[in-house]
GROMACS .gro file of C-alpha atoms in nm:
model
  411
    1MET     CA    1 -16.287   4.120 -22.589
    2SER     CA    2 -16.198   3.778 -22.722
    3SER     CA    3 -16.478   3.523 -22.683
    4GLN     CA    4 -16.246   3.224 -22.644
    5VAL     CA    5 -16.016   3.378 -22.377
    6ARG     CA    6 -16.126   3.308 -22.018
    7LEU     CA    7 -15.993   3.482 -21.706
    8ARG     CA    8 -16.080   3.299 -21.383
    9LEU     CA    9 -16.029   3.359 -21.011
   10LEU     CA   10 -16.024   3.042 -20.802
   11PRO     CA   11 -16.180   2.923 -20.580
   12SER     CA   12 -16.417   3.219 -20.628
   13ALA     CA   13 -16.429   3.576 -20.754
   14ARG     CA   14 -16.579   3.669 -20.415
   15CYS     CA   15 -16.360   3.612 -20.110
   16LEU     CA   16 -16.239   3.766 -19.786
   17PHE     CA   17 -15.979   4.045 -19.810
   18ASP     CA   18 -15.712   3.828 -19.644
   19GLN     CA   19 -15.765   3.522 -19.867
   20PRO     CA   20 -15.545   3.449 -20.169
   21VAL     CA   21 -15.696   3.381 -20.511
   22GLN     CA   22 -15.553   3.181 -20.802
   23VAL     CA   23 -15.555   3.389 -21.122
   24LYS     CA   24 -15.575   3.174 -21.440
   25VAL     CA   25 -15.611   3.255 -21.810
   26GLU     CA   26 -15.719   2.999 -22.072
   27GLY     CA   27 -15.782   3.014 -22.445
   28LEU     CA   28 -15.469   3.201 -22.552
   29ARG     CA   29 -15.246   3.099 -22.841
   30SER     CA   30 -14.952   2.873 -22.762
   31SER     CA   31 -14.670   3.085 -22.607
   32GLN     CA   32 -14.872   3.407 -22.654
   33VAL     CA   33 -14.735   3.701 -22.452
   34VAL     CA   34 -15.004   3.900 -22.269
   35THR     CA   35 -15.024   4.182 -22.014
   36MET     CA   36 -15.221   4.113 -21.697
   37ARG     CA   37 -15.364   4.419 -21.523
   38ALA     CA   38 -15.536   4.499 -21.194
   39ARG     CA   39 -15.721   4.818 -21.104
   40SER     CA   40 -15.896   4.940 -20.790
   41MET     CA   41 -16.026   5.264 -20.640
   42ASP     CA   42 -15.992   5.348 -20.271
   43GLU     CA   43 -16.246   5.525 -20.048
   44LYS     CA   44 -16.101   5.865 -20.137
   45GLY     CA   45 -16.150   5.806 -20.510
   46VAL     CA   46 -15.779   5.746 -20.584
   47VAL     CA   47 -15.719   5.485 -20.858
   48PHE     CA   48 -15.448   5.222 -20.800
   49SER     CA   49 -15.324   4.993 -21.077
   50SER     CA   50 -15.064   4.726 -21.152
   51SER     CA   51 -14.954   4.524 -21.454
   52ALA     CA   52 -14.730   4.229 -21.539
   53THR     CA   53 -14.630   4.051 -21.859
   54TYR     CA   54 -14.677   3.673 -21.891
   55ARG     CA   55 -14.610   3.411 -22.158
   56ALA     CA   56 -14.873   3.138 -22.207
   57ASP     CA   57 -14.769   2.775 -22.201
   58GLY     CA   58 -14.800   2.537 -22.498
   59SER     CA   59 -15.173   2.491 -22.437
   60GLY     CA   60 -15.245   2.865 -22.421
   61LYS     CA   61 -15.274   2.891 -22.042
   62VAL     CA   62 -15.131   3.135 -21.786
   63ASP     CA   63 -15.143   3.046 -21.415
   64LEU     CA   64 -15.008   3.306 -21.171
   65LEU     CA   65 -14.956   3.032 -20.913
   66ARG     CA   66 -14.696   2.876 -21.144
   67ASP     CA   67 -14.583   3.121 -21.410
   68PRO     CA   68 -14.332   3.404 -21.364
   69SER     CA   69 -14.400   3.765 -21.458
   70LEU     CA   70 -14.144   3.866 -21.723
   71SER     CA   71 -14.172   4.241 -21.660
   72GLY     CA   72 -14.403   4.506 -21.517
   73SER     CA   73 -14.489   4.593 -21.156
   74TYR     CA   74 -14.292   4.287 -21.038
   75VAL     CA   75 -14.099   3.994 -21.187
   76GLY     CA   76 -14.094   3.627 -21.096
   77VAL     CA   77 -14.360   3.395 -20.958
   78GLU     CA   78 -14.587   3.607 -20.737
   79PRO     CA   79 -14.940   3.460 -20.723
   80MET     CA   80 -15.079   3.773 -20.551
   81GLY     CA   81 -14.837   4.020 -20.708
   82LEU     CA   82 -15.107   4.209 -20.898
   83LEU     CA   83 -15.268   4.294 -20.562
   84TRP     CA   84 -14.973   4.396 -20.346
   85SER     CA   85 -14.814   4.594 -20.630
   86LEU     CA   86 -15.123   4.812 -20.688
   87LYS     CA   87 -14.998   5.171 -20.700
   88ALA     CA   88 -15.141   5.519 -20.757
   89ASP     CA   89 -15.008   5.742 -21.036
   90ALA     CA   90 -14.943   6.023 -20.784
   91LEU     CA   91 -14.668   5.997 -20.521
   92HIS     CA   92 -14.723   5.936 -20.149
   93LYS     CA   93 -15.067   5.776 -20.170
   94TYR     CA   94 -15.186   5.524 -19.913
   95PHE     CA   95 -15.468   5.290 -20.023
   96PHE     CA   96 -15.745   5.413 -19.795
   97LYS     CA   97 -15.977   5.120 -19.711
   98ASN     CA   98 -16.129   5.156 -19.366
   99ASN     CA   99 -16.502   5.093 -19.402
  100ALA     CA  100 -16.570   4.727 -19.324
  101LEU     CA  101 -16.911   4.721 -19.494
  102GLN     CA  102 -16.773   4.797 -19.840
  103PRO     CA  103 -16.563   4.529 -20.016
  104HIS     CA  104 -16.224   4.597 -20.172
  105VAL     CA  105 -16.319   4.570 -20.543
  106VAL     CA  106 -16.041   4.483 -20.789
  107LYS     CA  107 -16.084   4.447 -21.166
  108PHE     CA  108 -15.844   4.194 -21.317
  109SER     CA  109 -15.799   4.197 -21.694
  110VAL     CA  110 -15.582   4.037 -21.961
  111HIS     CA  111 -15.467   4.234 -22.267
  112GLU     CA  112 -15.266   4.182 -22.582
  113GLU     CA  113 -14.903   4.255 -22.499
  114ASP     CA  114 -14.859   4.624 -22.401
  115ARG     CA  115 -15.197   4.713 -22.557
  116GLU     CA  116 -15.427   4.846 -22.286
  117ASP     CA  117 -15.693   4.915 -22.551
  118ARG     CA  118 -15.696   4.548 -22.661
  119MET     CA  119 -15.861   4.372 -22.365
  120LEU     CA  120 -15.913   3.997 -22.411
  121ALA     CA  121 -16.101   3.918 -22.086
  122GLU     CA  122 -16.195   4.076 -21.752
  123VAL     CA  123 -16.322   3.962 -21.411
  124THR     CA  124 -16.415   4.150 -21.091
  125ASN     CA  125 -16.277   4.034 -20.755
  126GLU     CA  126 -16.486   4.134 -20.451
  127ARG     CA  127 -16.265   4.112 -20.140
  128LEU     CA  128 -16.490   4.131 -19.835
  129LEU     CA  129 -16.377   4.278 -19.505
  130ILE     CA  130 -16.670   4.143 -19.306
  131GLY     CA  131 -16.772   3.777 -19.330
  132ASN     CA  132 -17.110   3.607 -19.308
  133GLY     CA  133 -17.281   3.652 -18.973
  134VAL     CA  134 -17.027   3.896 -18.826
  135SER     CA  135 -17.209   4.190 -18.668
  136ARG     CA  136 -17.077   4.547 -18.677
  137VAL     CA  137 -17.203   4.789 -18.410
  138PRO     CA  138 -17.075   5.146 -18.359
  139VAL     CA  139 -17.014   5.202 -17.987
  140LYS     CA  140 -16.999   5.524 -17.785
  141GLY     CA  141 -16.887   5.494 -17.424
  142ARG     CA  142 -16.854   5.776 -17.172
  143ASN     CA  143 -16.493   5.842 -17.276
  144PHE     CA  144 -16.430   5.631 -17.585
  145GLN     CA  145 -16.584   5.557 -17.921
  146GLY     CA  146 -16.524   5.267 -18.153
  147VAL     CA  147 -16.679   4.985 -18.355
  148LEU     CA  148 -16.755   4.640 -18.211
  149PHE     CA  149 -16.730   4.331 -18.433
  150THR     CA  150 -16.883   4.006 -18.306
  151PRO     CA  151 -16.866   3.668 -18.485
  152SER     CA  152 -17.177   3.462 -18.555
  153GLY     CA  153 -17.255   3.174 -18.318
  154ASP     CA  154 -17.287   3.156 -17.943
  155GLY     CA  155 -16.919   3.158 -17.854
  156PRO     CA  156 -16.753   3.189 -17.616
  157PHE     CA  157 -16.499   3.395 -17.810
  158PRO     CA  158 -16.172   3.563 -17.707
  159ALA     CA  159 -16.183   3.944 -17.677
  160VAL     CA  160 -15.941   4.178 -17.856
  161LEU     CA  161 -15.900   4.556 -17.843
  162ASP     CA  162 -15.770   4.687 -18.177
  163LEU     CA  163 -15.583   5.014 -18.120
  164SER     CA  164 -15.516   5.207 -18.441
  165THR     CA  165 -15.369   5.557 -18.454
  166PHE     CA  166 -15.676   5.686 -18.639
  167ALA     CA  167 -16.018   5.525 -18.691
  168SER     CA  168 -15.994   5.212 -18.906
  169GLU     CA  169 -16.211   4.900 -18.922
  170LYS     CA  170 -16.009   4.682 -19.161
  171ARG     CA  171 -15.793   4.481 -18.920
  172ALA     CA  172 -16.067   4.449 -18.657
  173SER     CA  173 -16.333   4.320 -18.896
  174LEU     CA  174 -16.094   4.070 -19.058
  175LEU     CA  175 -15.990   3.939 -18.716
  176SER     CA  176 -16.353   3.901 -18.610
  177ASN     CA  177 -16.406   3.675 -18.914
  178LYS     CA  178 -16.156   3.440 -18.744
  179GLY     CA  179 -16.361   3.402 -18.427
  180PHE     CA  180 -16.266   3.700 -18.208
  181VAL     CA  181 -16.489   3.967 -18.052
  182VAL     CA  182 -16.297   4.280 -18.157
  183LEU     CA  183 -16.345   4.640 -18.050
  184ALA     CA  184 -16.171   4.888 -18.284
  185VAL     CA  185 -16.079   5.207 -18.098
  186PRO     CA  186 -15.862   5.488 -18.239
  187VAL     CA  187 -15.593   5.655 -18.027
  188TYR     CA  188 -15.696   5.988 -18.182
  189SER     CA  189 -16.067   6.057 -18.227
  190ASP     CA  190 -15.994   6.432 -18.232
  191HIS     CA  191 -15.734   6.620 -18.438
  192PRO     CA  192 -15.392   6.533 -18.285
  193ASP     CA  193 -15.304   6.903 -18.243
  194ASN     CA  194 -15.598   6.937 -18.001
  195VAL     CA  195 -15.485   6.646 -17.782
  196LYS     CA  196 -15.267   6.750 -17.487
  197GLN     CA  197 -15.261   6.422 -17.293
  198THR     CA  198 -15.359   6.056 -17.326
  199ASN     CA  199 -15.593   5.931 -17.053
  200LEU     CA  200 -15.535   5.561 -16.997
  201ASP     CA  201 -15.866   5.549 -16.806
  202HIS     CA  202 -16.050   5.601 -17.139
  203PHE     CA  203 -15.890   5.289 -17.287
  204LYS     CA  204 -15.951   5.096 -16.964
  205GLU     CA  205 -16.319   5.180 -17.010
  206ALA     CA  206 -16.299   5.018 -17.356
  207VAL     CA  207 -16.131   4.709 -17.202
  208ASP     CA  208 -16.405   4.684 -16.936
  209PHE     CA  209 -16.674   4.721 -17.203
  210LEU     CA  210 -16.521   4.436 -17.403
  211GLN     CA  211 -16.507   4.204 -17.102
  212GLN     CA  212 -16.877   4.261 -17.038
  213GLN     CA  213 -16.986   4.144 -17.384
  214PRO     CA  214 -17.211   3.834 -17.359
  215LYS     CA  215 -17.020   3.628 -17.618
  216VAL     CA  216 -16.676   3.695 -17.464
  217GLY     CA  217 -16.528   3.391 -17.292
  218SER     CA  218 -16.162   3.483 -17.237
  219LYS     CA  219 -16.079   3.583 -16.878
  220GLY     CA  220 -15.866   3.867 -17.010
  221VAL     CA  221 -15.839   4.089 -17.316
  222GLY     CA  222 -15.585   4.090 -17.598
  223ILE     CA  223 -15.461   4.404 -17.773
  224ILE     CA  224 -15.339   4.453 -18.130
  225SER     CA  225 -15.147   4.773 -18.194
  226ARG     CA  226 -14.908   4.937 -18.437
  227SER     CA  227 -14.712   5.262 -18.437
  228LYS     CA  228 -14.868   5.513 -18.191
  229GLY     CA  229 -15.118   5.251 -18.074
  230ALA     CA  230 -14.827   5.029 -17.968
  231ASP     CA  231 -14.705   5.249 -17.682
  232ILE     CA  232 -15.062   5.284 -17.553
  233ALA     CA  233 -15.093   4.903 -17.564
  234LEU     CA  234 -14.773   4.868 -17.357
  235SER     CA  235 -14.908   5.120 -17.104
  236LEU     CA  236 -15.235   4.928 -17.068
  237ALA     CA  237 -15.042   4.603 -17.015
  238ALA     CA  238 -14.824   4.768 -16.750
  239PHE     CA  239 -15.092   4.955 -16.552
  240VAL     CA  240 -15.436   4.804 -16.621
  241PRO     CA  241 -15.533   4.457 -16.492
  242GLY     CA  242 -15.688   4.203 -16.728
  243ILE     CA  243 -15.456   4.249 -17.029
  244GLU     CA  244 -15.350   3.894 -17.113
  245ALA     CA  245 -15.187   3.934 -17.456
  246VAL     CA  246 -15.039   4.228 -17.647
  247VAL     CA  247 -14.938   4.228 -18.015
  248TRP     CA  248 -14.695   4.520 -18.054
  249ILE     CA  249 -14.611   4.606 -18.417
  250ASN     CA  250 -14.345   4.861 -18.518
  251GLY     CA  251 -14.385   5.099 -18.227
  252CYS     CA  252 -14.171   5.254 -17.955
  253SER     CA  253 -14.087   5.130 -17.605
  254SER     CA  254 -14.148   5.484 -17.475
  255ILE     CA  255 -14.440   5.723 -17.498
  256VAL     CA  256 -14.444   5.933 -17.815
  257GLY     CA  257 -14.646   6.253 -17.865
  258VAL     CA  258 -14.826   6.352 -17.545
  259PRO     CA  259 -14.787   6.240 -17.180
  260VAL     CA  260 -14.998   5.958 -17.036
  261TYR     CA  261 -15.229   6.011 -16.737
  262TYR     CA  262 -15.403   5.747 -16.526
  263LYS     CA  263 -15.636   5.806 -16.233
  264ASN     CA  264 -15.588   6.183 -16.259
  265ARG     CA  265 -15.208   6.188 -16.243
  266GLN     CA  266 -14.931   6.179 -16.499
  267ILE     CA  267 -14.763   5.838 -16.507
  268LEU     CA  268 -14.544   5.870 -16.818
  269SER     CA  269 -14.373   6.163 -16.991
  270THR     CA  270 -14.294   6.178 -17.364
  271LEU     CA  271 -13.980   6.097 -17.560
  272PRO     CA  272 -13.865   6.416 -17.736
  273PHE     CA  273 -13.847   6.432 -18.116
  274ASP     CA  274 -13.570   6.628 -18.291
  275PHE     CA  275 -13.692   6.761 -18.628
  276ASN     CA  276 -13.332   6.848 -18.718
  277LYS     CA  277 -13.269   6.474 -18.758
  278VAL     CA  278 -13.538   6.434 -19.025
  279ILE     CA  279 -13.381   6.337 -19.361
  280ARG     CA  280 -13.543   6.495 -19.667
  281THR     CA  281 -13.537   6.292 -19.990
  282GLU     CA  282 -13.573   6.389 -20.357
  283SER     CA  283 -13.918   6.225 -20.375
  284GLY     CA  284 -14.056   6.487 -20.135
  285ALA     CA  285 -14.100   6.230 -19.856
  286SER     CA  286 -13.881   6.235 -19.544
  287ILE     CA  287 -13.714   5.968 -19.331
  288ILE     CA  288 -13.808   6.031 -18.967
  289ARG     CA  289 -13.655   5.711 -18.821
  290TYR     CA  290 -13.375   5.898 -18.643
  291GLY     CA  291 -13.585   6.180 -18.495
  292LEU     CA  292 -13.674   6.026 -18.158
  293GLU     CA  293 -13.419   6.068 -17.879
  294ASP     CA  294 -13.262   5.771 -17.701
  295ALA     CA  295 -13.527   5.621 -17.473
  296VAL     CA  296 -13.292   5.464 -17.217
  297THR     CA  297 -13.094   5.775 -17.116
  298GLU     CA  298 -13.141   5.912 -16.765
  299LYS     CA  299 -13.331   6.223 -16.880
  300ASN     CA  300 -13.578   6.021 -17.088
  301LYS     CA  301 -13.642   5.726 -16.857
  302GLY     CA  302 -13.970   5.880 -16.740
  303SER     CA  303 -14.110   5.807 -17.088
  304LEU     CA  304 -14.012   5.437 -17.084
  305VAL     CA  305 -14.315   5.211 -17.031
  306PRO     CA  306 -14.248   4.974 -16.736
  307ILE     CA  307 -14.357   4.657 -16.917
  308GLU     CA  308 -14.165   4.448 -16.664
  309GLN     CA  309 -14.461   4.493 -16.429
  310ALA     CA  310 -14.711   4.354 -16.685
  311LYS     CA  311 -14.880   4.022 -16.605
  312GLY     CA  312 -14.972   3.930 -16.964
  313HIS     CA  313 -14.778   3.804 -17.266
  314PHE     CA  314 -14.619   4.006 -17.546
  315LEU     CA  315 -14.566   3.937 -17.915
  316PHE     CA  316 -14.318   4.198 -18.040
  317ILE     CA  317 -14.309   4.234 -18.420
  318ALA     CA  318 -14.050   4.463 -18.579
  319SER     CA  319 -13.949   4.547 -18.935
  320GLY     CA  320 -13.578   4.576 -19.007
  321ASP     CA  321 -13.638   4.844 -19.272
  322ASP     CA  322 -13.889   5.052 -19.073
  323LEU     CA  323 -13.809   5.413 -19.176
  324ASN     CA  324 -14.069   5.560 -18.938
  325CYS     CA  325 -13.886   5.455 -18.621
  326ASP     CA  326 -13.614   5.209 -18.520
  327SER     CA  327 -13.869   4.950 -18.410
  328LYS     CA  328 -13.612   4.666 -18.413
  329ALA     CA  329 -13.397   4.853 -18.158
  330TYR     CA  330 -13.702   4.921 -17.937
  331MET     CA  331 -13.802   4.554 -17.958
  332ASP     CA  332 -13.451   4.440 -17.864
  333GLU     CA  333 -13.440   4.684 -17.571
  334MET     CA  334 -13.773   4.553 -17.436
  335ALA     CA  335 -13.667   4.189 -17.475
  336GLU     CA  336 -13.341   4.256 -17.288
  337ARG     CA  337 -13.525   4.443 -17.012
  338LEU     CA  338 -13.778   4.163 -16.963
  339LYS     CA  339 -13.497   3.906 -16.954
  340HIS     CA  340 -13.312   4.120 -16.698
  341HIS     CA  341 -13.623   4.103 -16.476
  342GLY     CA  342 -13.639   3.726 -16.513
  343LYS     CA  343 -13.942   3.737 -16.744
  344GLU     CA  344 -14.014   3.489 -17.022
  345ASN     CA  345 -14.358   3.624 -17.116
  346PHE     CA  346 -14.264   3.742 -17.464
  347GLU     CA  347 -14.184   3.640 -17.823
  348THR     CA  348 -14.001   3.847 -18.083
  349VAL     CA  349 -14.035   3.838 -18.461
  350CYS     CA  350 -13.825   4.046 -18.701
  351TYR     CA  351 -13.886   4.088 -19.074
  352PRO     CA  352 -13.552   4.226 -19.202
  353GLU     CA  353 -13.678   4.369 -19.533
  354ALA     CA  354 -14.028   4.481 -19.431
  355GLY     CA  355 -14.132   4.843 -19.373
  356HIS     CA  356 -14.337   5.022 -19.109
  357LEU     CA  357 -14.690   4.968 -19.241
  358LEU     CA  358 -14.744   4.598 -19.166
  359GLU     CA  359 -15.113   4.529 -19.230
  360PRO     CA  360 -15.345   4.235 -19.303
  361PRO     CA  361 -15.216   4.061 -19.619
  362TYR     CA  362 -15.299   4.123 -19.987
  363GLY     CA  363 -15.351   4.497 -19.969
  364PRO     CA  364 -15.139   4.738 -20.178
  365TYR     CA  365 -14.786   4.797 -20.047
  366CYS     CA  366 -14.736   5.163 -19.949
  367PRO     CA  367 -14.380   5.304 -19.983
  368SER     CA  368 -14.464   5.658 -19.868
  369ALA     CA  369 -14.761   5.869 -19.759
  370LEU     CA  370 -14.868   6.171 -19.558
  371HIS     CA  371 -14.792   6.110 -19.189
  372GLY     CA  372 -15.109   6.163 -18.986
  373LEU     CA  373 -14.934   6.315 -18.685
  374ILE     CA  374 -14.654   6.531 -18.829
  375ARG     CA  375 -14.847   6.628 -19.145
  376PHE     CA  376 -14.581   6.583 -19.413
  377PRO     CA  377 -14.506   6.283 -19.641
  378VAL     CA  378 -14.273   6.019 -19.501
  379LEU     CA  379 -14.104   5.704 -19.633
  380TRP     CA  380 -14.231   5.390 -19.459
  381GLY     CA  381 -13.956   5.156 -19.583
  382GLY     CA  382 -13.963   4.796 -19.698
  383GLU     CA  383 -13.884   4.595 -20.011
  384PRO     CA  384 -14.230   4.536 -20.164
  385ARG     CA  385 -14.208   4.158 -20.220
  386ALA     CA  386 -14.053   4.089 -19.877
  387HIS     CA  387 -14.300   4.324 -19.709
  388ALA     CA  388 -14.596   4.143 -19.869
  389ALA     CA  389 -14.457   3.805 -19.755
  390ALA     CA  390 -14.409   3.941 -19.401
  391GLU     CA  391 -14.775   4.045 -19.386
  392VAL     CA  392 -14.890   3.692 -19.476
  393HIS     CA  393 -14.665   3.537 -19.208
  394MET     CA  394 -14.751   3.798 -18.942
  395TRP     CA  395 -15.128   3.765 -18.988
  396LYS     CA  396 -15.123   3.394 -18.899
  397LYS     CA  397 -14.861   3.437 -18.624
  398MET     CA  398 -15.073   3.703 -18.456
  399GLN     CA  399 -15.390   3.492 -18.455
  400ASP     CA  400 -15.205   3.187 -18.317
  401PHE     CA  401 -15.054   3.401 -18.038
  402LEU     CA  402 -15.392   3.551 -17.940
  403ARG     CA  403 -15.563   3.210 -17.939
  404THR     CA  404 -15.288   3.063 -17.722
  405HIS     CA  405 -15.306   3.332 -17.454
  406LEU     CA  406 -15.680   3.415 -17.462
  407LYS     CA  407 -15.816   3.074 -17.373
  408CYS     CA  408 -16.193   3.051 -17.349
  409ASP     CA  409 -16.388   2.829 -17.110
  410ALA     CA  410 -16.600   2.579 -17.303
  411ALA     CA  411 -16.964   2.685 -17.321
   0.00000   0.00000   0.00000
């Protein structure tokens, strides 16, 4: 290491996962070309790395907020590029970070140009998922299990149910840092092959549990959902009272997978999937976007969620390059249907170049990974830079929407 070269993360090397940092290097030679690197390991032990080449200015400084990458994992001015471009050596790897108690640890380093063995400086960035004073409590109800995150302070706070396809705490814990009581509940707590039906009553139990929390002040509950969680969120809004706001991200307007039951009777059938329409690619990952049948045909209308009977508000978010499903078409269909019924209780947002896996910002972009339900690798879609920008925009948009529609009475 070079004693005069300094690598700094501003405002601090310790921050929340969804906060940007300014990466600066000082003490280089005038116009020196260096390679910046980032490296992190996920919870499964898979190493992800990125690199970019920069030229110092006349005073020997590099500032990622200002300076363009000349080559590497990305080019151009991308202040957080080293984070979103983190990538595993092996194909089809998703950066697995679900435990809220463990920070996302990233090592940033600066090296002589294209010389990994010649490190000039290094700094560790601890990106926390759970902020000061936020409590995390595992919860087991009669028919649901999840994790409850509660902000510090007396409240009252708005209540949000975070529906993820499989157990994950990342989005819920980060949202709780912003002043929401959030209950993270997976759609599948058992292996999907063992699940023959979805019981909406189980999720209603989770909604009721949330409303009973002492720090909750909103008269209703909000829901955040993506993919499989999104059609369950629509069903709750349509059939269960007390759902005031639903964030639907890259899902379907119909039920996918298994039929939905409520109060001991089937209320929704499933939209069939045609595996003959799966497109195999040379990478070994498939495009499954075209597999689902048309939701609005007569034979499939029993799978369409009747959101027109919902009392709450919707924020529909779709990616134009979602290769998992045609989420933009489903969003447009729902918007048209609500308009047809004289409803104005919705907003739509489309990110034309983003892919399926829209998540809280500044995590590694994932182009392809093993699909948890169909058990083979799929392409998720998205242009990395545009996808990363969409995540930043969406994260704020979502919070603003939930705050608007989950008003709390003053304590």
